């Protein structure tokens, strides 16, 4: 397994791999790998000849009051896990190479970033789309893999790739969870054992909504109200939003139709956790 910091060296390696007619699978991450990331790597490894993992804590997707400085990092641990998953190359660029001092270009996927988390994290998706576009240009993957856990990000990246004619496929893979339903996240590191236990309520509220829909409930307002009640039973939970949106445009709906996303964001202590189900 190679670890590459330099954009030029990365490009040279990709050129060589392409000459060998190998397909490239790509999993972009911010590191501190867990089973969610590993599930993406496994699938990408099965479907491709050459597997690239990128690790880059992207400063421009963090707001001024967000956790970039304390964002968990463990490069040595990540390297071991990547090796186990038969990653061929970790792209681990330096911040100053990705964003030199005179950096000026950003990718904004309009409208899709104005719902759900976009309302509470201004600039976040512009930051994420920009870095992913840059990584796509450097790594030139045939297929890139994203987790459903960050569904808005996945939908935005898919749209960006389509609109900007990136010659690649995007795959969105299921959310990996703890036994109590809590979606795995690097930010779960911030949770105390009690908060971690309580945080399972987020998934429980989504399952409650799913069951209501399965039994015929169509009124989004009513479903959201019931979910709110479920989450607010936990004193440690500080709910940020619950929303029901259409899968395509991410716009809130009043009535449940086909392909709907139920999504929620909630603080437990200092950890802001998100989760969703696609119905
Ligand atoms: P991150 O390092 O948090 O930026 O995540 C990198 C990729 O891993 C993104 O595509 C995430 O959606 C995905 N991911 C994060 N957590 C999970 C999870 N619990 N299950 C599946 N994929 C995940």
PDB file of N, CA and C in Angstrom, residues 17-98:
ATOM      1  N   UNK A  17      -1.793   3.369 -13.636  1.00  0.00           N
ATOM      2  CA  UNK A  17      -2.868   2.399 -13.383  1.00  0.00           C
ATOM      3  C   UNK A  17      -3.823   2.362 -14.581  1.00  0.00           C
ATOM      4  N   UNK A  18      -4.119   3.523 -15.131  1.00  0.00           N
ATOM      5  CA  UNK A  18      -5.039   3.603 -16.289  1.00  0.00           C
ATOM      6  C   UNK A  18      -4.420   2.917 -17.507  1.00  0.00           C
ATOM      7  N   UNK A  19      -3.099   3.075 -17.657  1.00  0.00           N
ATOM      8  CA  UNK A  19      -2.417   2.429 -18.792  1.00  0.00           C
ATOM      9  C   UNK A  19      -2.513   0.912 -18.698  1.00  0.00           C
ATOM     10  N   UNK A  20      -2.599   0.419 -17.478  1.00  0.00           N
ATOM     11  CA  UNK A  20      -2.732  -1.034 -17.270  1.00  0.00           C
ATOM     12  C   UNK A  20      -4.181  -1.487 -17.418  1.00  0.00           C
ATOM     13  N   UNK A  21      -5.048  -0.553 -17.826  1.00  0.00           N
ATOM     14  CA  UNK A  21      -6.477  -0.845 -18.024  1.00  0.00           C
ATOM     15  C   UNK A  21      -7.197  -1.301 -16.761  1.00  0.00           C
ATOM     16  N   UNK A  22      -6.725  -0.825 -15.617  1.00  0.00           N
ATOM     17  CA  UNK A  22      -7.376  -1.202 -14.355  1.00  0.00           C
ATOM     18  C   UNK A  22      -8.457  -0.192 -14.022  1.00  0.00           C
ATOM     19  N   UNK A  23      -9.552  -0.675 -13.416  1.00  0.00           N
ATOM     20  CA  UNK A  23     -10.588   0.262 -12.970  1.00  0.00           C
ATOM     21  C   UNK A  23     -10.218   0.784 -11.576  1.00  0.00           C
ATOM     22  N   UNK A  24     -10.579   2.031 -11.328  1.00  0.00           N
ATOM     23  CA  UNK A  24     -10.217   2.674 -10.064  1.00  0.00           C
ATOM     24  C   UNK A  24     -11.472   2.930  -9.224  1.00  0.00           C
ATOM     25  N   UNK A  25     -11.464   2.400  -8.013  1.00  0.00           N
ATOM     26  CA  UNK A  25     -12.536   2.678  -7.045  1.00  0.00           C
ATOM     27  C   UNK A  25     -12.002   3.670  -6.030  1.00  0.00           C
ATOM     28  N   UNK A  26     -12.848   4.628  -5.631  1.00  0.00           N
ATOM     29  CA  UNK A  26     -12.367   5.727  -4.791  1.00  0.00           C
ATOM     30  C   UNK A  26     -13.308   5.975  -3.611  1.00  0.00           C
ATOM     31  N   UNK A  27     -12.727   6.051  -2.414  1.00  0.00           N
ATOM     32  CA  UNK A  27     -13.501   6.363  -1.212  1.00  0.00           C
ATOM     33  C   UNK A  27     -12.888   7.597  -0.538  1.00  0.00           C
ATOM     34  N   UNK A  28     -13.533   8.765  -0.695  1.00  0.00           N
ATOM     35  CA  UNK A  28     -13.021   9.957  -0.017  1.00  0.00           C
ATOM     36  C   UNK A  28     -13.515  10.024   1.433  1.00  0.00           C
ATOM     37  N   UNK A  29     -12.597  10.318   2.354  1.00  0.00           N
ATOM     38  CA  UNK A  29     -12.977  10.406   3.778  1.00  0.00           C
ATOM     39  C   UNK A  29     -12.183  11.522   4.469  1.00  0.00           C
ATOM     40  N   UNK A  30     -12.603  11.771   5.725  1.00  0.00           N
ATOM     41  CA  UNK A  30     -11.818  12.680   6.565  1.00  0.00           C
ATOM     42  C   UNK A  30     -11.039  11.878   7.604  1.00  0.00           C
ATOM     43  N   UNK A  31     -10.942  10.568   7.409  1.00  0.00           N
ATOM     44  CA  UNK A  31     -10.137   9.741   8.296  1.00  0.00           C
ATOM     45  C   UNK A  31     -10.850   9.373   9.585  1.00  0.00           C
ATOM     46  N   UNK A  32     -10.058   8.893  10.559  1.00  0.00           N
ATOM     47  CA  UNK A  32     -10.559   8.325  11.803  1.00  0.00           C
ATOM     48  C   UNK A  32     -11.557   7.220  11.435  1.00  0.00           C
ATOM     49  N   UNK A  33     -11.041   6.265  10.680  1.00  0.00           N
ATOM     50  CA  UNK A  33     -11.891   5.273  10.014  1.00  0.00           C
ATOM     51  C   UNK A  33     -12.645   4.377  10.996  1.00  0.00           C
ATOM     52  N   UNK A  34     -13.876   4.060  10.607  1.00  0.00           N
ATOM     53  CA  UNK A  34     -14.698   3.109  11.366  1.00  0.00           C
ATOM     54  C   UNK A  34     -15.356   2.160  10.367  1.00  0.00           C
ATOM     55  N   UNK A  35     -16.182   1.257  10.878  1.00  0.00           N
ATOM     56  CA  UNK A  35     -16.805   0.231  10.013  1.00  0.00           C
ATOM     57  C   UNK A  35     -17.618   0.834   8.855  1.00  0.00           C
ATOM     58  N   UNK A  36     -18.160   2.038   9.043  1.00  0.00           N
ATOM     59  CA  UNK A  36     -18.902   2.693   7.953  1.00  0.00           C
ATOM     60  C   UNK A  36     -17.978   2.947   6.773  1.00  0.00           C
ATOM     61  N   UNK A  37     -16.817   3.546   7.053  1.00  0.00           N
ATOM     62  CA  UNK A  37     -15.832   3.784   5.994  1.00  0.00           C
ATOM     63  C   UNK A  37     -15.367   2.440   5.401  1.00  0.00           C
ATOM     64  N   UNK A  38     -15.135   1.469   6.294  1.00  0.00           N
ATOM     65  CA  UNK A  38     -14.583   0.191   5.826  1.00  0.00           C
ATOM     66  C   UNK A  38     -15.569  -0.531   4.905  1.00  0.00           C
ATOM     67  N   UNK A  39     -16.875  -0.360   5.177  1.00  0.00           N
ATOM     68  CA  UNK A  39     -17.871  -1.011   4.307  1.00  0.00           C
ATOM     69  C   UNK A  39     -17.784  -0.426   2.891  1.00  0.00           C
ATOM     70  N   UNK A  40     -17.503   0.875   2.789  1.00  0.00           N
ATOM     71  CA  UNK A  40     -17.348   1.498   1.464  1.00  0.00           C
ATOM     72  C   UNK A  40     -16.094   0.945   0.785  1.00  0.00           C
ATOM     73  N   UNK A  41     -15.010   0.837   1.563  1.00  0.00           N
ATOM     74  CA  UNK A  41     -13.747   0.327   0.999  1.00  0.00           C
ATOM     75  C   UNK A  41     -13.914  -1.109   0.499  1.00  0.00           C
ATOM     76  N   UNK A  42     -14.640  -1.919   1.288  1.00  0.00           N
ATOM     77  CA  UNK A  42     -14.826  -3.322   0.906  1.00  0.00           C
ATOM     78  C   UNK A  42     -15.558  -3.421  -0.427  1.00  0.00           C
ATOM     79  N   UNK A  43     -16.651  -2.679  -0.541  1.00  0.00           N
ATOM     80  CA  UNK A  43     -17.435  -2.735  -1.776  1.00  0.00           C
ATOM     81  C   UNK A  43     -16.612  -2.222  -2.956  1.00  0.00           C
ATOM     82  N   UNK A  44     -15.901  -1.124  -2.724  1.00  0.00           N
ATOM     83  CA  UNK A  44     -15.073  -0.547  -3.789  1.00  0.00           C
ATOM     84  C   UNK A  44     -13.980  -1.537  -4.201  1.00  0.00           C
ATOM     85  N   UNK A  45     -13.451  -2.261  -3.214  1.00  0.00           N
ATOM     86  CA  UNK A  45     -12.406  -3.254  -3.491  1.00  0.00           C
ATOM     87  C   UNK A  45     -12.943  -4.411  -4.317  1.00  0.00           C
ATOM     88  N   UNK A  46     -14.170  -4.827  -4.026  1.00  0.00           N
ATOM     89  CA  UNK A  46     -14.787  -5.934  -4.777  1.00  0.00           C
ATOM     90  C   UNK A  46     -15.012  -5.517  -6.231  1.00  0.00           C
ATOM     91  N   UNK A  47     -15.429  -4.259  -6.410  1.00  0.00           N
ATOM     92  CA  UNK A  47     -15.886  -3.841  -7.751  1.00  0.00           C
ATOM     93  C   UNK A  47     -14.797  -3.251  -8.643  1.00  0.00           C
ATOM     94  N   UNK A  48     -13.575  -3.084  -8.096  1.00  0.00           N
ATOM     95  CA  UNK A  48     -12.533  -2.404  -8.883  1.00  0.00           C
ATOM     96  C   UNK A  48     -11.191  -3.119  -8.791  1.00  0.00           C
ATOM     97  N   UNK A  49     -10.306  -2.789  -9.741  1.00  0.00           N
ATOM     98  CA  UNK A  49      -8.967  -3.392  -9.738  1.00  0.00           C
ATOM     99  C   UNK A  49      -8.004  -2.629  -8.842  1.00  0.00           C
ATOM    100  N   UNK A  50      -8.261  -1.348  -8.657  1.00  0.00           N
ATOM    101  CA  UNK A  50      -7.330  -0.500  -7.903  1.00  0.00           C
ATOM    102  C   UNK A  50      -8.131   0.374  -6.945  1.00  0.00           C
ATOM    103  N   UNK A  51      -7.741   0.347  -5.660  1.00  0.00           N
ATOM    104  CA  UNK A  51      -8.567   0.993  -4.632  1.00  0.00           C
ATOM    105  C   UNK A  51      -7.826   2.173  -4.000  1.00  0.00           C
ATOM    106  N   UNK A  52      -8.427   3.352  -4.118  1.00  0.00           N
ATOM    107  CA  UNK A  52      -7.830   4.563  -3.545  1.00  0.00           C
ATOM    108  C   UNK A  52      -8.714   5.075  -2.416  1.00  0.00           C
ATOM    109  N   UNK A  53      -8.070   5.346  -1.277  1.00  0.00           N
ATOM    110  CA  UNK A  53      -8.741   5.979  -0.134  1.00  0.00           C
ATOM    111  C   UNK A  53      -8.104   7.358   0.030  1.00  0.00           C
ATOM    112  N   UNK A  54      -8.929   8.389   0.163  1.00  0.00           N
ATOM    113  CA  UNK A  54      -8.309   9.681   0.491  1.00  0.00           C
ATOM    114  C   UNK A  54      -8.671  10.043   1.923  1.00  0.00           C
ATOM    115  N   UNK A  55      -7.718  10.649   2.600  1.00  0.00           N
ATOM    116  CA  UNK A  55      -7.927  11.142   3.964  1.00  0.00           C
ATOM    117  C   UNK A  55      -7.538  12.618   3.961  1.00  0.00           C
ATOM    118  N   UNK A  56      -8.539  13.459   4.188  1.00  0.00           N
ATOM    119  CA  UNK A  56      -8.274  14.903   4.183  1.00  0.00           C
ATOM    120  C   UNK A  56      -9.360  15.585   5.000  1.00  0.00           C
ATOM    121  N   UNK A  57      -8.970  16.207   6.103  1.00  0.00           N
ATOM    122  CA  UNK A  57      -9.939  16.962   6.901  1.00  0.00           C
ATOM    123  C   UNK A  57     -10.057  18.325   6.221  1.00  0.00           C
ATOM    124  N   UNK A  58     -11.173  18.495   5.537  1.00  0.00           N
ATOM    125  CA  UNK A  58     -11.334  19.610   4.593  1.00  0.00           C
ATOM    126  C   UNK A  58     -11.733  20.902   5.324  1.00  0.00           C
ATOM    127  N   UNK A  59     -10.807  21.847   5.468  1.00  0.00           N
ATOM    128  CA  UNK A  59     -11.120  23.013   6.321  1.00  0.00           C
ATOM    129  C   UNK A  59     -12.306  23.820   5.829  1.00  0.00           C
ATOM    130  N   UNK A  60     -12.531  23.878   4.503  1.00  0.00           N
ATOM    131  CA  UNK A  60     -13.566  24.790   4.000  1.00  0.00           C
ATOM    132  C   UNK A  60     -14.994  24.245   4.167  1.00  0.00           C
ATOM    133  N   UNK A  61     -15.124  23.034   4.697  1.00  0.00           N
ATOM    134  CA  UNK A  61     -16.493  22.570   4.953  1.00  0.00           C
ATOM    135  C   UNK A  61     -16.874  22.716   6.428  1.00  0.00           C
ATOM    136  N   UNK A  62     -15.977  23.288   7.218  1.00  0.00           N
ATOM    137  CA  UNK A  62     -16.269  23.545   8.640  1.00  0.00           C
ATOM    138  C   UNK A  62     -16.617  25.015   8.817  1.00  0.00           C
ATOM    139  N   UNK A  63     -17.662  25.285   9.579  1.00  0.00           N
ATOM    140  CA  UNK A  63     -18.020  26.666   9.902  1.00  0.00           C
ATOM    141  C   UNK A  63     -17.076  27.215  10.962  1.00  0.00           C
ATOM    142  N   UNK A  64     -17.104  28.542  11.198  1.00  0.00           N
ATOM    143  CA  UNK A  64     -16.186  29.153  12.167  1.00  0.00           C
ATOM    144  C   UNK A  64     -16.358  28.619  13.595  1.00  0.00           C
ATOM    145  N   UNK A  65     -17.593  28.175  13.926  1.00  0.00           N
ATOM    146  CA  UNK A  65     -17.781  27.682  15.299  1.00  0.00           C
ATOM    147  C   UNK A  65     -17.785  26.155  15.344  1.00  0.00           C
ATOM    148  N   UNK A  66     -17.333  25.521  14.258  1.00  0.00           N
ATOM    149  CA  UNK A  66     -17.370  24.049  14.234  1.00  0.00           C
ATOM    150  C   UNK A  66     -16.035  23.434  14.678  1.00  0.00           C
ATOM    151  N   UNK A  67     -15.992  22.063  14.601  1.00  0.00           N
ATOM    152  CA  UNK A  67     -14.966  21.340  15.347  1.00  0.00           C
ATOM    153  C   UNK A  67     -13.716  20.948  14.563  1.00  0.00           C
ATOM    154  N   UNK A  68     -13.282  21.791  13.599  1.00  0.00           N
ATOM    155  CA  UNK A  68     -12.125  21.347  12.791  1.00  0.00           C
ATOM    156  C   UNK A  68     -10.888  21.031  13.621  1.00  0.00           C
ATOM    157  N   UNK A  69     -10.610  21.822  14.659  1.00  0.00           N
ATOM    158  CA  UNK A  69      -9.363  21.602  15.411  1.00  0.00           C
ATOM    159  C   UNK A  69      -9.433  20.357  16.280  1.00  0.00           C
ATOM    160  N   UNK A  70     -10.654  20.052  16.725  1.00  0.00           N
ATOM    161  CA  UNK A  70     -10.747  18.862  17.575  1.00  0.00           C
ATOM    162  C   UNK A  70     -11.245  17.646  16.787  1.00  0.00           C
ATOM    163  N   UNK A  71     -11.466  17.805  15.478  1.00  0.00           N
ATOM    164  CA  UNK A  71     -11.971  16.674  14.693  1.00  0.00           C
ATOM    165  C   UNK A  71     -11.011  15.493  14.889  1.00  0.00           C
ATOM    166  N   UNK A  72     -11.552  14.303  15.242  1.00  0.00           N
ATOM    167  CA  UNK A  72     -10.645  13.199  15.590  1.00  0.00           C
ATOM    168  C   UNK A  72      -9.752  12.759  14.424  1.00  0.00           C
ATOM    169  N   UNK A  73      -8.513  12.489  14.748  1.00  0.00           N
ATOM    170  CA  UNK A  73      -7.543  12.053  13.730  1.00  0.00           C
ATOM    171  C   UNK A  73      -6.728  10.897  14.290  1.00  0.00           C
ATOM    172  N   UNK A  74      -6.400   9.937  13.430  1.00  0.00           N
ATOM    173  CA  UNK A  74      -5.527   8.828  13.848  1.00  0.00           C
ATOM    174  C   UNK A  74      -4.953   8.187  12.589  1.00  0.00           C
ATOM    175  N   UNK A  75      -3.972   8.857  12.011  1.00  0.00           N
ATOM    176  CA  UNK A  75      -3.478   8.405  10.708  1.00  0.00           C
ATOM    177  C   UNK A  75      -2.854   7.007  10.795  1.00  0.00           C
ATOM    178  N   UNK A  76      -2.096   6.750  11.868  1.00  0.00           N
ATOM    179  CA  UNK A  76      -1.425   5.440  11.968  1.00  0.00           C
ATOM    180  C   UNK A  76      -2.471   4.320  12.056  1.00  0.00           C
ATOM    181  N   UNK A  77      -3.527   4.554  12.847  1.00  0.00           N
ATOM    182  CA  UNK A  77      -4.607   3.572  12.967  1.00  0.00           C
ATOM    183  C   UNK A  77      -5.313   3.387  11.624  1.00  0.00           C
ATOM    184  N   UNK A  78      -5.560   4.500  10.946  1.00  0.00           N
ATOM    185  CA  UNK A  78      -6.231   4.441   9.637  1.00  0.00           C
ATOM    186  C   UNK A  78      -5.411   3.614   8.639  1.00  0.00           C
ATOM    187  N   UNK A  79      -4.090   3.804   8.709  1.00  0.00           N
ATOM    188  CA  UNK A  79      -3.200   3.103   7.773  1.00  0.00           C
ATOM    189  C   UNK A  79      -3.331   1.591   7.959  1.00  0.00           C
ATOM    190  N   UNK A  80      -3.367   1.175   9.228  1.00  0.00           N
ATOM    191  CA  UNK A  80      -3.479  -0.273   9.520  1.00  0.00           C
ATOM    192  C   UNK A  80      -4.803  -0.818   8.985  1.00  0.00           C
ATOM    193  N   UNK A  81      -5.889  -0.071   9.236  1.00  0.00           N
ATOM    194  CA  UNK A  81      -7.206  -0.537   8.780  1.00  0.00           C
ATOM    195  C   UNK A  81      -7.257  -0.582   7.251  1.00  0.00           C
ATOM    196  N   UNK A  82      -6.676   0.424   6.619  1.00  0.00           N
ATOM    197  CA  UNK A  82      -6.677   0.487   5.153  1.00  0.00           C
ATOM    198  C   UNK A  82      -5.918  -0.701   4.569  1.00  0.00           C
ATOM    199  N   UNK A  83      -4.802  -1.024   5.203  1.00  0.00           N
ATOM    200  CA  UNK A  83      -3.993  -2.149   4.727  1.00  0.00           C
ATOM    201  C   UNK A  83      -4.797  -3.451   4.784  1.00  0.00           C
ATOM    202  N   UNK A  84      -5.525  -3.613   5.888  1.00  0.00           N
ATOM    203  CA  UNK A  84      -6.368  -4.801   6.068  1.00  0.00           C
ATOM    204  C   UNK A  84      -7.407  -4.904   4.972  1.00  0.00           C
ATOM    205  N   UNK A  85      -7.920  -3.751   4.538  1.00  0.00           N
ATOM    206  CA  UNK A  85      -8.967  -3.727   3.501  1.00  0.00           C
ATOM    207  C   UNK A  85      -8.374  -3.738   2.099  1.00  0.00           C
ATOM    208  N   UNK A  86      -7.079  -3.951   2.012  1.00  0.00           N
ATOM    209  CA  UNK A  86      -6.368  -4.060   0.718  1.00  0.00           C
ATOM    210  C   UNK A  86      -6.467  -2.785  -0.125  1.00  0.00           C
ATOM    211  N   UNK A  87      -6.408  -1.667   0.564  1.00  0.00           N
ATOM    212  CA  UNK A  87      -6.329  -0.387  -0.149  1.00  0.00           C
ATOM    213  C   UNK A  87      -4.995  -0.355  -0.888  1.00  0.00           C
ATOM    214  N   UNK A  88      -4.998   0.064  -2.148  1.00  0.00           N
ATOM    215  CA  UNK A  88      -3.743   0.137  -2.903  1.00  0.00           C
ATOM    216  C   UNK A  88      -2.998   1.428  -2.616  1.00  0.00           C
ATOM    217  N   UNK A  89      -3.769   2.501  -2.385  1.00  0.00           N
ATOM    218  CA  UNK A  89      -3.105   3.780  -2.186  1.00  0.00           C
ATOM    219  C   UNK A  89      -3.939   4.686  -1.291  1.00  0.00           C
ATOM    220  N   UNK A  90      -3.283   5.276  -0.290  1.00  0.00           N
ATOM    221  CA  UNK A  90      -3.945   6.330   0.496  1.00  0.00           C
ATOM    222  C   UNK A  90      -3.442   7.659  -0.050  1.00  0.00           C
ATOM    223  N   UNK A  91      -4.363   8.487  -0.478  1.00  0.00           N
ATOM    224  CA  UNK A  91      -4.002   9.852  -0.875  1.00  0.00           C
ATOM    225  C   UNK A  91      -4.235  10.725   0.351  1.00  0.00           C
ATOM    226  N   UNK A  92      -3.139  11.328   0.833  1.00  0.00           N
ATOM    227  CA  UNK A  92      -3.173  12.044   2.114  1.00  0.00           C
ATOM    228  C   UNK A  92      -2.541  13.425   1.880  1.00  0.00           C
ATOM    229  N   UNK A  93      -3.273  14.286   1.169  1.00  0.00           N
ATOM    230  CA  UNK A  93      -2.647  15.541   0.737  1.00  0.00           C
ATOM    231  C   UNK A  93      -2.488  16.540   1.867  1.00  0.00           C
ATOM    232  N   UNK A  94      -1.584  17.481   1.638  1.00  0.00           N
ATOM    233  CA  UNK A  94      -1.395  18.577   2.602  1.00  0.00           C
ATOM    234  C   UNK A  94      -2.382  19.688   2.273  1.00  0.00           C
ATOM    235  N   UNK A  95      -2.821  20.354   3.338  1.00  0.00           N
ATOM    236  CA  UNK A  95      -3.788  21.442   3.167  1.00  0.00           C
ATOM    237  C   UNK A  95      -3.276  22.522   2.213  1.00  0.00           C
ATOM    238  N   UNK A  96      -1.982  22.837   2.329  1.00  0.00           N
ATOM    239  CA  UNK A  96      -1.443  23.934   1.507  1.00  0.00           C
ATOM    240  C   UNK A  96      -1.363  23.559   0.024  1.00  0.00           C
ATOM    241  N   UNK A  97      -1.376  22.272  -0.278  1.00  0.00           N
ATOM    242  CA  UNK A  97      -1.383  21.868  -1.691  1.00  0.00           C
ATOM    243  C   UNK A  97      -2.801  21.881  -2.257  1.00  0.00           C
ATOM    244  N   UNK A  98      -3.775  21.516  -1.423  1.00  0.00           N
ATOM    245  CA  UNK A  98      -5.168  21.522  -1.895  1.00  0.00           C
ATOM    246  C   UNK A  98      -5.683  22.962  -1.984  1.00  0.00           C
TER     247      UNK A  98
END
